[in-house]
Coordinates of C-alpha atoms in Angstrom, one line a residue:
Chain A
M75 CA 29.2 -18.1 8.0
K76 CA 25.9 -16.8 7.0
M77 CA 23.1 -17.5 9.2
R78 CA 19.6 -18.4 7.7
P79 CA 17.7 -15.7 9.6
L80 CA 14.1 -17.2 9.4
I81 CA 15.4 -20.2 11.5
A82 CA 17.4 -18.0 13.8
L83 CA 15.2 -15.4 14.7
P84 CA 12.4 -17.5 16.5
M85 CA 14.9 -19.1 18.5
I86 CA 16.4 -15.6 19.9
A87 CA 12.9 -14.4 20.2
M88 CA 12.0 -17.5 22.3
A89 CA 15.2 -16.6 24.5
A90 CA 14.3 -13.0 24.6
S91 CA 11.0 -13.8 26.3
C92 CA 12.6 -15.7 29.0
L93 CA 15.3 -13.0 29.4
A94 CA 13.2 -9.9 29.2
A95 CA 12.8 -9.4 32.8
R96 CA 16.3 -9.0 33.6
A97 CA 17.2 -7.0 30.4
E98 CA 19.6 -4.1 31.0
P99 CA 18.2 -0.5 31.0
A100 CA 17.4 1.0 27.9
K101 CA 20.3 3.4 26.5
G102 CA 18.5 4.0 23.1
D103 CA 16.4 6.8 22.5
R104 CA 12.9 5.0 22.7
A105 CA 10.9 8.1 21.0
L106 CA 12.9 7.7 17.9
G107 CA 12.9 4.0 18.1
E108 CA 9.2 4.4 18.0
Y109 CA 9.2 6.6 14.9
L110 CA 11.7 4.4 13.3
A111 CA 9.7 1.3 13.9
G112 CA 7.1 2.6 11.7
E113 CA 9.3 0.8 8.9
C114 CA 9.6 -2.5 10.7
V115 CA 6.0 -2.9 11.7
A116 CA 4.7 -2.7 7.9
C117 CA 6.0 -6.2 7.9
H118 CA 6.6 -7.3 11.8
Q119 CA 3.5 -7.5 14.1
V120 CA 3.8 -5.1 16.5
T121 CA 1.9 -7.6 18.9
G122 CA 5.0 -9.8 18.7
Q123 CA 3.2 -12.7 16.7
A124 CA 4.9 -14.3 13.9
S125 CA 3.1 -14.2 10.3
G126 CA 4.0 -16.0 7.6
A127 CA 7.9 -15.8 7.1
V128 CA 7.8 -12.8 9.0
P129 CA 9.4 -13.3 12.5
P130 CA 8.6 -11.6 15.8
I131 CA 10.7 -8.8 17.1
V132 CA 9.3 -7.7 20.2
A133 CA 10.7 -8.1 23.7
W134 CA 14.1 -9.0 22.7
P135 CA 17.3 -8.2 25.0
E136 CA 18.4 -5.2 23.3
D137 CA 22.0 -6.4 22.7
Q138 CA 20.6 -9.4 20.9
F139 CA 18.6 -7.1 18.6
I140 CA 21.6 -4.9 18.1
A141 CA 23.4 -7.9 16.9
V142 CA 21.2 -8.9 14.7
M143 CA 20.6 -5.9 13.2
K144 CA 24.2 -5.1 12.6
S145 CA 24.8 -8.6 11.1
Y146 CA 22.1 -7.5 8.6
K147 CA 23.7 -3.8 8.2
N148 CA 26.9 -5.6 7.4
K149 CA 25.5 -8.2 5.2
D150 CA 26.4 -11.2 7.2
R151 CA 22.7 -12.1 7.2
D152 CA 20.9 -12.9 4.1
N153 CA 17.5 -11.0 3.0
Q154 CA 17.6 -8.3 0.8
I155 CA 15.1 -6.1 2.7
M156 CA 16.5 -6.4 6.1
Q157 CA 19.9 -5.6 4.4
T158 CA 18.8 -2.7 2.9
L159 CA 16.7 -1.1 5.8
A160 CA 19.2 -1.9 8.5
G161 CA 22.2 -0.8 5.7
R162 CA 21.1 3.2 6.3
L163 CA 20.7 2.8 10.3
N164 CA 23.6 4.3 12.2
T165 CA 24.6 2.8 15.7
S166 CA 22.3 5.2 17.8
E167 CA 19.2 4.4 15.5
I168 CA 19.8 0.5 16.1
E169 CA 19.9 1.3 19.6
A170 CA 16.9 3.4 19.4
L171 CA 14.9 0.7 18.0
A172 CA 16.3 -2.3 20.2
A173 CA 15.2 0.2 23.0
Y174 CA 11.6 0.6 21.6
F175 CA 10.8 -2.9 20.7
G176 CA 12.9 -4.1 23.7
S177 CA 10.1 -2.4 25.8
L178 CA 7.2 -4.0 24.2
A179 CA 5.4 -6.7 25.6
L180 CA 4.5 -9.8 23.7
Q181 CA 0.6 -9.8 23.0
P182 CA -1.6 -13.0 23.6
M183 CA -3.0 -14.2 20.4
K184 CA -6.5 -13.0 20.0
N185 CA -9.3 -14.7 18.0
Chain B
M260 CA -23.2 17.0 28.9
L261 CA -19.9 17.5 27.2
M262 CA -18.8 14.2 28.1
N263 CA -22.1 12.5 27.2
R264 CA -22.0 14.0 23.7
R265 CA -18.4 13.4 23.0
R266 CA -18.8 9.7 24.3
M267 CA -21.9 9.4 21.8
L268 CA -19.7 11.2 18.9
V269 CA -16.7 8.7 19.6
G270 CA -19.0 5.8 19.7
S271 CA -20.8 6.3 16.5
S272 CA -19.4 5.3 13.2
V273 CA -21.8 7.5 11.2
F274 CA -22.4 11.1 12.0
G275 CA -26.0 11.9 12.4
S276 CA -26.3 15.6 12.4
A277 CA -24.4 18.6 10.8
L278 CA -24.2 20.2 14.3
A279 CA -22.0 17.8 15.8
L280 CA -19.4 18.1 12.9
G281 CA -19.9 21.8 12.1
A282 CA -20.0 23.4 15.4
P283 CA -16.9 22.7 17.4
V284 CA -18.0 25.0 20.1
V285 CA -20.2 22.5 21.2
L286 CA -17.4 20.3 21.7
G287 CA -15.6 23.1 23.8
Q288 CA -13.0 23.4 21.3
A289 CA -10.6 22.0 23.3
K290 CA -8.8 19.5 20.9
Q291 CA -7.6 20.5 17.5
R292 CA -9.0 18.6 15.0
V293 CA -7.4 16.5 12.2
V294 CA -9.6 15.4 9.2
V295 CA -8.4 12.6 7.0
I296 CA -10.0 12.1 3.5
G297 CA -10.0 8.5 2.4
G298 CA -9.8 5.1 4.3
G299 CA -7.2 3.4 2.1
P300 CA -3.8 2.4 3.1
G301 CA -2.6 6.2 3.1
G302 CA -5.4 7.6 5.4
A303 CA -6.2 4.7 7.5
T304 CA -2.4 4.6 8.5
A305 CA -2.3 8.3 8.9
A306 CA -5.6 8.6 10.9
K307 CA -4.3 5.7 13.3
Y308 CA -1.0 7.0 13.9
I309 CA -2.2 10.4 14.6
A310 CA -4.8 9.2 17.0
K311 CA -2.9 6.6 18.5
D312 CA 0.5 8.6 19.2
S313 CA -1.1 12.0 20.1
G314 CA -3.2 9.9 23.2
G315 CA -6.5 11.4 22.6
A316 CA -5.2 15.1 22.5
L317 CA -6.3 15.5 18.8
D318 CA -9.8 15.0 17.6
V319 CA -9.2 12.4 14.6
V320 CA -12.2 12.3 11.8
L321 CA -11.8 9.8 9.0
V322 CA -13.9 10.8 6.0
E323 CA -14.6 7.7 3.9
P324 CA -18.1 6.7 2.6
A325 CA -17.5 3.0 2.7
S326 CA -17.6 0.7 5.8
Q327 CA -14.9 -1.8 4.6
F328 CA -12.0 -1.6 2.1
V329 CA -11.0 -4.1 -0.1
T330 CA -7.2 -4.1 -0.7
C331 CA -5.9 -3.6 -4.2
F332 CA -2.8 -5.5 -2.8
H333 CA -3.4 -9.1 -2.9
S334 CA -6.4 -9.0 -5.0
N335 CA -4.3 -10.5 -8.0
L336 CA -3.9 -13.3 -5.4
Y337 CA -7.8 -13.4 -5.3
L338 CA -7.7 -13.6 -9.0
G339 CA -5.3 -16.5 -9.0
G340 CA -7.2 -18.3 -6.3
F341 CA -4.8 -17.9 -3.5
R342 CA -6.9 -15.8 -1.2
S343 CA -10.8 -15.5 -0.8
L344 CA -12.3 -11.7 -1.1
Q345 CA -13.0 -12.0 2.6
S346 CA -9.6 -12.1 3.5
I347 CA -8.5 -9.0 1.9
T348 CA -11.5 -6.9 3.1
H349 CA -10.8 -4.8 6.3
G350 CA -13.4 -2.9 8.4
Y351 CA -12.7 0.5 10.2
D352 CA -14.2 -0.6 13.5
K353 CA -10.8 -1.2 15.2
L354 CA -9.7 2.1 14.2
T355 CA -12.8 3.9 15.8
A356 CA -12.9 1.4 18.9
N357 CA -9.2 1.0 20.0
Y358 CA -8.0 4.9 19.0
G359 CA -11.1 7.0 19.1
I360 CA -11.2 7.9 15.5
R361 CA -14.6 9.1 14.3
H362 CA -15.6 7.6 11.2
A363 CA -17.5 10.0 9.0
R364 CA -19.2 7.6 6.4
Q365 CA -19.8 10.2 3.7
M366 CA -18.0 11.3 0.8
A367 CA -15.9 14.5 1.0
T368 CA -17.3 16.9 -1.7
Q369 CA -15.0 19.9 -1.6
I370 CA -12.1 21.4 0.6
D371 CA -13.0 25.2 1.5
R372 CA -9.3 25.9 2.1
D373 CA -9.5 29.4 2.9
K374 CA -12.1 28.3 5.9
K375 CA -10.2 25.3 6.5
Q376 CA -13.1 23.1 6.3
V377 CA -14.1 19.7 4.4
V378 CA -17.6 19.9 3.1
L379 CA -19.3 16.4 2.9
A380 CA -21.8 15.0 0.6
D381 CA -24.8 16.1 3.0
G382 CA -23.4 19.7 3.2
T383 CA -21.9 19.2 6.4
R384 CA -18.9 21.5 6.8
L385 CA -16.2 19.9 8.9
S386 CA -13.4 22.3 10.2
Y387 CA -10.0 21.3 10.6
D388 CA -6.7 22.5 12.0
R389 CA -4.7 20.3 9.8
L390 CA -6.0 18.1 6.7
V391 CA -4.8 14.7 5.2
V392 CA -5.6 14.3 1.7
S393 CA -5.3 10.4 0.6
P394 CA -8.0 9.9 -2.1
G395 CA -6.2 7.5 -4.2
I396 CA -6.4 7.4 -7.8
D397 CA -9.0 8.3 -10.3
L398 CA -9.2 6.6 -14.0
K399 CA -8.8 8.5 -16.8
Y400 CA -11.7 7.1 -18.6
D401 CA -11.2 9.2 -21.7
S402 CA -7.6 7.7 -22.3
V403 CA -8.6 4.4 -24.2
P404 CA -10.4 5.3 -27.4
G405 CA -13.7 3.6 -27.6
W406 CA -13.8 2.7 -23.7
G407 CA -15.3 4.4 -20.8
Q408 CA -17.3 4.1 -17.4
A409 CA -20.1 2.8 -19.2
H410 CA -17.9 -0.3 -20.4
E411 CA -16.3 -1.0 -17.0
E412 CA -18.7 -4.2 -16.8
T413 CA -17.9 -5.5 -20.0
M414 CA -14.3 -4.6 -20.0
P415 CA -13.5 -4.4 -16.7
H416 CA -10.5 -2.6 -15.2
A417 CA -10.3 -4.0 -11.7
W418 CA -7.7 -1.4 -10.6
K419 CA -10.0 -0.4 -7.8
A420 CA -10.7 -3.7 -5.9
G421 CA -14.1 -5.0 -4.9
K422 CA -16.9 -5.3 -7.3
Q423 CA -14.6 -5.0 -10.3
T424 CA -12.1 -7.6 -8.8
E425 CA -15.0 -10.0 -8.5
I426 CA -16.2 -9.2 -12.1
L427 CA -12.9 -9.8 -13.5
K428 CA -12.7 -13.1 -11.7
A429 CA -15.8 -14.5 -12.9
R430 CA -14.9 -13.5 -16.4
L431 CA -11.3 -14.9 -16.2
D432 CA -13.1 -18.3 -14.9
A433 CA -15.1 -18.6 -17.9
V434 CA -12.3 -18.0 -20.4
P435 CA -12.8 -21.2 -22.6
N436 CA -9.9 -23.2 -23.7
G437 CA -8.6 -21.6 -26.8
G438 CA -9.8 -18.2 -25.5
L439 CA -7.7 -14.8 -25.8
I440 CA -7.5 -12.5 -23.3
V441 CA -6.2 -8.8 -24.1
M442 CA -4.9 -6.7 -21.4
I443 CA -4.4 -3.0 -22.1
A444 CA -1.7 -1.9 -19.5
P445 CA -1.5 1.5 -18.5
P446 CA 1.0 4.3 -18.9
N447 CA 3.0 5.7 -16.2
P448 CA 2.6 6.8 -13.7
Y449 CA -0.1 4.4 -12.3
R450 CA -1.0 2.6 -9.1
C451 CA 1.3 -0.5 -8.5
P452 CA 3.8 -0.8 -11.1
P453 CA 4.3 -4.5 -11.2
G454 CA 0.5 -5.1 -10.6
P455 CA -0.5 -5.6 -14.5
Y456 CA 2.2 -8.3 -14.6
E457 CA 1.5 -10.1 -11.8
R458 CA -2.2 -10.0 -12.7
V459 CA -1.1 -11.7 -16.0
S460 CA 0.8 -14.5 -14.3
M461 CA -2.3 -15.2 -12.1
M462 CA -4.6 -15.3 -15.1
A463 CA -2.0 -17.8 -16.8
H464 CA -2.2 -19.6 -13.5
V465 CA -5.7 -19.9 -13.5
L466 CA -5.8 -20.9 -17.2
K467 CA -3.0 -23.7 -16.7
S468 CA -4.7 -25.2 -13.7
A469 CA -7.8 -25.5 -15.5
G470 CA -6.4 -27.4 -18.5
K471 CA -7.1 -24.3 -20.8
K472 CA -3.6 -24.4 -22.3
D473 CA -4.7 -23.2 -25.6
A474 CA -5.7 -20.0 -24.3
K475 CA -3.8 -17.1 -24.8
I476 CA -2.9 -13.7 -23.0
V477 CA -1.8 -10.6 -25.0
I478 CA -0.6 -7.6 -23.4
I479 CA -0.6 -4.1 -25.1
D480 CA 1.5 -2.1 -23.2
P481 CA 2.2 1.9 -23.8
K482 CA 5.8 1.4 -22.1
E483 CA 9.0 0.5 -23.6
S484 CA 9.5 -1.5 -20.4
F485 CA 8.1 -2.5 -17.0
S486 CA 8.8 -3.3 -13.4
K487 CA 10.7 -6.4 -12.9
Q488 CA 10.2 -7.4 -16.6
G489 CA 13.1 -9.7 -17.1
L490 CA 11.6 -11.4 -13.9
F491 CA 8.1 -11.8 -15.0
Q492 CA 9.2 -12.6 -18.6
Q493 CA 11.6 -15.6 -17.6
G494 CA 8.7 -17.0 -15.4
W495 CA 6.0 -16.9 -18.0
D496 CA 8.3 -18.8 -20.2
T497 CA 9.1 -21.2 -17.6
Y498 CA 5.4 -21.8 -16.2
Y499 CA 3.3 -20.7 -19.3
P500 CA 5.1 -21.4 -22.1
G501 CA 3.5 -19.8 -25.4
M502 CA 1.0 -18.4 -23.5
V503 CA 1.9 -14.8 -22.7
E504 CA 2.6 -12.4 -25.5
W505 CA 3.9 -8.8 -24.4
L506 CA 3.8 -6.1 -26.9
G507 CA 5.6 -2.9 -26.7
P508 CA 4.6 0.3 -28.5
K509 CA 7.1 0.1 -31.3
I510 CA 5.5 -3.5 -32.2
H511 CA 1.8 -2.6 -31.5
E512 CA 1.9 1.1 -32.5
G513 CA -0.8 2.0 -30.0
V514 CA -4.4 1.3 -29.3
K515 CA -6.6 2.9 -32.1
S516 CA -9.9 1.6 -30.6
V517 CA -11.6 -1.0 -28.6
D518 CA -15.5 -1.9 -29.2
P519 CA -16.8 -3.2 -25.7
K520 CA -19.9 -4.8 -28.0
T521 CA -17.7 -7.1 -30.0
N522 CA -14.9 -7.5 -27.5
T523 CA -12.6 -6.2 -30.2
V524 CA -9.3 -4.4 -29.7
E525 CA -7.6 -2.4 -32.6
T526 CA -3.9 -1.6 -32.6
G527 CA -1.9 -0.2 -35.1
F528 CA -0.3 -3.9 -35.5
E529 CA -3.2 -6.3 -35.3
T530 CA -6.9 -6.5 -34.7
Y531 CA -7.7 -8.7 -31.8
K532 CA -11.6 -9.8 -32.4
N533 CA -13.9 -11.8 -30.1
A534 CA -11.8 -11.7 -27.1
A535 CA -12.9 -13.8 -24.2
L536 CA -11.8 -10.9 -21.8
V537 CA -10.6 -7.6 -22.3
N538 CA -8.7 -6.1 -19.1
V539 CA -8.7 -2.2 -19.8
I540 CA -6.3 -0.6 -17.1
P541 CA -6.6 3.0 -18.0
A542 CA -4.4 6.1 -17.4
Q543 CA -4.7 7.5 -14.0
M544 CA -4.6 10.6 -12.0
A545 CA -5.2 11.9 -8.4
G546 CA -8.6 11.3 -7.0
K547 CA -11.2 14.2 -7.7
I548 CA -11.1 16.0 -4.5
A549 CA -7.6 16.6 -4.7
R550 CA -7.9 17.8 -8.1
D551 CA -10.8 20.1 -7.5
S552 CA -9.0 21.5 -4.6
G553 CA -6.2 22.7 -6.7
L554 CA -3.8 20.2 -4.8
A555 CA -2.7 18.6 -8.2
N556 CA -0.5 20.2 -10.8
G557 CA -0.5 19.6 -14.7
S558 CA 0.6 16.2 -14.3
G559 CA -2.7 15.1 -12.3
F560 CA -1.1 14.3 -9.2
C561 CA 0.0 16.4 -6.3
A562 CA 3.4 17.8 -5.3
I563 CA 4.5 17.5 -1.7
D564 CA 7.5 18.7 0.1
P565 CA 9.5 15.4 0.7
E566 CA 10.7 16.2 4.1
T567 CA 7.1 16.4 5.6
M568 CA 4.5 15.0 3.0
R569 CA 2.9 18.4 3.2
S570 CA 1.3 19.8 0.2
T571 CA 3.4 22.4 -1.8
I572 CA 0.2 24.4 -2.6
D573 CA -1.2 24.5 1.2
A574 CA 0.9 24.3 4.5
N575 CA -2.2 23.1 6.2
I576 CA -2.9 19.8 4.1
Y577 CA -0.7 16.9 3.5
V578 CA -1.4 14.9 0.5
L579 CA -0.4 10.9 0.7
G580 CA -0.2 7.9 -1.5
D581 CA -1.3 7.3 -5.1
A582 CA -2.3 10.9 -5.2
C583 CA 0.9 12.4 -4.5
I584 CA 4.2 12.7 -6.5
A585 CA 6.6 10.9 -4.5
G586 CA 9.7 11.1 -6.5
D587 CA 11.3 7.7 -6.8
M588 CA 8.7 6.0 -4.8
P589 CA 6.1 3.9 -6.8
K590 CA 2.4 4.5 -6.3
S591 CA 1.9 1.3 -3.6
A592 CA 0.1 0.6 -0.5
F593 CA 3.5 0.1 1.2
A594 CA 4.7 3.4 0.2
A595 CA 1.5 5.2 1.1
N596 CA 1.6 3.6 4.7
S597 CA 5.2 4.6 5.1
Q598 CA 4.4 8.3 3.6
A599 CA 1.4 8.4 6.3
K600 CA 3.7 7.9 9.1
V601 CA 5.9 10.7 8.1
A602 CA 2.8 12.7 7.8
A603 CA 1.4 12.0 10.9
M604 CA 4.7 12.7 12.9
N605 CA 4.7 16.1 11.5
V606 CA 1.0 16.8 12.0
R607 CA 1.5 15.8 15.7
A608 CA 4.7 17.8 16.0
E609 CA 2.7 20.9 14.6
L610 CA -0.2 20.6 16.8
T611 CA 1.4 18.6 20.1
S612 CA 4.4 19.0 21.5
A613 CA 5.6 15.6 19.7
R614 CA 9.2 15.5 18.2
A615 CA 9.9 15.6 14.6
F616 CA 12.6 13.2 13.3
P617 CA 13.9 13.6 9.7
A618 CA 11.7 11.9 7.1
R619 CA 12.5 8.3 6.0
Y620 CA 10.5 6.0 3.7
A621 CA 10.5 2.5 2.6
N622 CA 9.0 0.2 0.2
T623 CA 8.8 -3.6 -0.9
C624 CA 6.4 -4.8 -3.7
W625 CA 6.2 -8.7 -3.9
S626 CA 4.9 -10.3 -6.8
L627 CA 3.8 -14.0 -7.2
I628 CA 4.6 -15.4 -10.6
A629 CA 3.7 -18.9 -9.9
P630 CA 2.8 -20.9 -6.8
D631 CA 5.6 -20.6 -4.5
D632 CA 7.5 -18.7 -6.8
T633 CA 7.6 -14.7 -5.5
V634 CA 9.9 -11.9 -6.5
K635 CA 10.3 -8.7 -5.0
V636 CA 11.5 -5.1 -5.5
G637 CA 12.0 -2.6 -2.8
G638 CA 14.3 0.2 -1.4
S639 CA 14.9 2.7 1.4
Y640 CA 14.1 6.6 0.2
A641 CA 14.8 10.0 2.0
S642 CA 14.4 13.6 1.2
K643 CA 17.3 14.7 -1.2
D644 CA 17.1 17.8 -3.9
G645 CA 13.4 18.5 -3.4
K646 CA 12.2 15.0 -3.9
I647 CA 11.6 11.7 -2.3
A648 CA 14.8 10.1 -3.8
A649 CA 15.9 6.5 -3.5
V650 CA 18.7 5.7 -0.8
E651 CA 19.1 1.9 -1.7
T652 CA 17.0 -0.3 -3.9
F653 CA 17.1 -4.1 -4.3
V654 CA 15.2 -6.2 -6.8
S655 CA 15.1 -10.1 -7.1
K656 CA 17.4 -11.7 -9.6
N657 CA 16.7 -14.8 -12.2
G658 CA 18.2 -18.0 -11.2
E659 CA 17.3 -17.7 -7.5
T660 CA 16.6 -21.1 -5.8
Q661 CA 13.1 -22.3 -5.4
T662 CA 13.7 -22.3 -1.9
M663 CA 14.2 -18.6 -1.8
R664 CA 11.3 -17.7 -4.1
K665 CA 9.1 -19.7 -1.6
E666 CA 10.3 -18.0 1.3
Q667 CA 9.8 -14.8 -0.4
Q668 CA 6.0 -15.9 -0.7
G669 CA 6.1 -16.5 2.9
E670 CA 7.5 -12.7 3.3
N671 CA 4.5 -11.6 1.1
M672 CA 1.9 -13.5 3.2
G673 CA 3.5 -12.4 6.3
W674 CA 3.7 -8.7 5.2
Y675 CA 0.0 -8.9 4.3
A676 CA -1.0 -9.5 7.6
G677 CA 1.7 -7.1 9.3
I678 CA 0.7 -4.3 6.9
T679 CA -3.0 -4.6 7.2
N680 CA -2.9 -4.9 11.0
D681 CA -0.7 -1.7 11.0
M682 CA -3.3 0.1 8.7
F683 CA -6.7 -1.1 10.1
G684 CA -5.8 -3.1 13.3

């Protein structure tokens, strides 16, 4: 079954903010993840804020992040951009991204 | 003394004296310096990422005469009435306040590559250890017969956002019902491949919304085909039937001349007289500072090493964005932002102990055809066979649901917020 990503992701993010405190230790290469994240933060706010139809991806449990990225990679989720970008990430790169974004804290909205 | 002087320099957005810039000995030469020329998408991103990720270990100076940047991306949405000009205008204050980037509000007039110095408009010489050149495009004012820089108010290009964009919008809003708009589209390569055609869509939307159903838009295009052509043309047929006419070179046989005094455009096929608006988007080349410094080749753009974004001419210089030859990547703000991160990583790896990873790039360009109908094209890219080559690409398809097209407009707006925060925030 194909999930609607734009509905599913904020729910996961909400769960993530509750679970972040007892997340497993990072197994991914955070420095690699920070570099790879350059592609992600061209759309997704590094502050963890949602904007437009672009959902937040900060502070998720790493296993959730990895599962979502793999579902895009396998084209189980719709979105051409995410399928394309996830499609060329290998497992260690996805784990690196999960470690990096998982380590970031949601920042309060300014203004 | 040293700390006081540093604090003064860091806190200032304008360099007060040549001494401060030209004499690094005053600063103790403790830090290596990276100078970034150009405060657009490429330059702002590079300056931010180099400064942020080096944690103060490098002295980063952004050379940009303007205090604010109006993004070319989404300027078509301003034209169409979907955004304010203010909402696409960004200052450099966060870059200076949050990351310690120093903003030299001057034009860079020369790069002295032998001495590794940038010469500013007031004669100040700014030494660098590494230089990032991201000047964007210059327009070839001699590429359309009869048109030139003196005519850019009567026949605006609006291919550099700001005052030109405002002129174009005012002129568009004044087009009467039954009036004619002629767009002279640019030859490849140029900034923002779908841009002219999104612009036509926004022009048509404005005319339609104002009830000017008898107005017409003719596109004189030097290219045989254009980005997202099938998507745009079906959109024009659907939303603006009979309003938009696209003519390729085999039909119009070239622009013979334009006359800004009479708003006439003469082609080999037809002469359009008394146009209500002529939008001339001329041929383009890398910004002057890049060409004058010998960084550009015969194409007018700058060759780079696809693994690093380093100039193939000078190993101390990186060239980003619209000014560089980026292989399969289009000239877009998204691309410049992506390239800037590769350059920033390599600059830090050279000057600090930072790790460097294999280069990878990405791009997506959204285009608004009508309210809630947005299409996109994009891809992922990597270094291959001596160029930045596409790994995988995608493009919207005709027949997508309205829901999907509306969601893509949501992505488009979200992307704008995200990427401008990534560049200027």
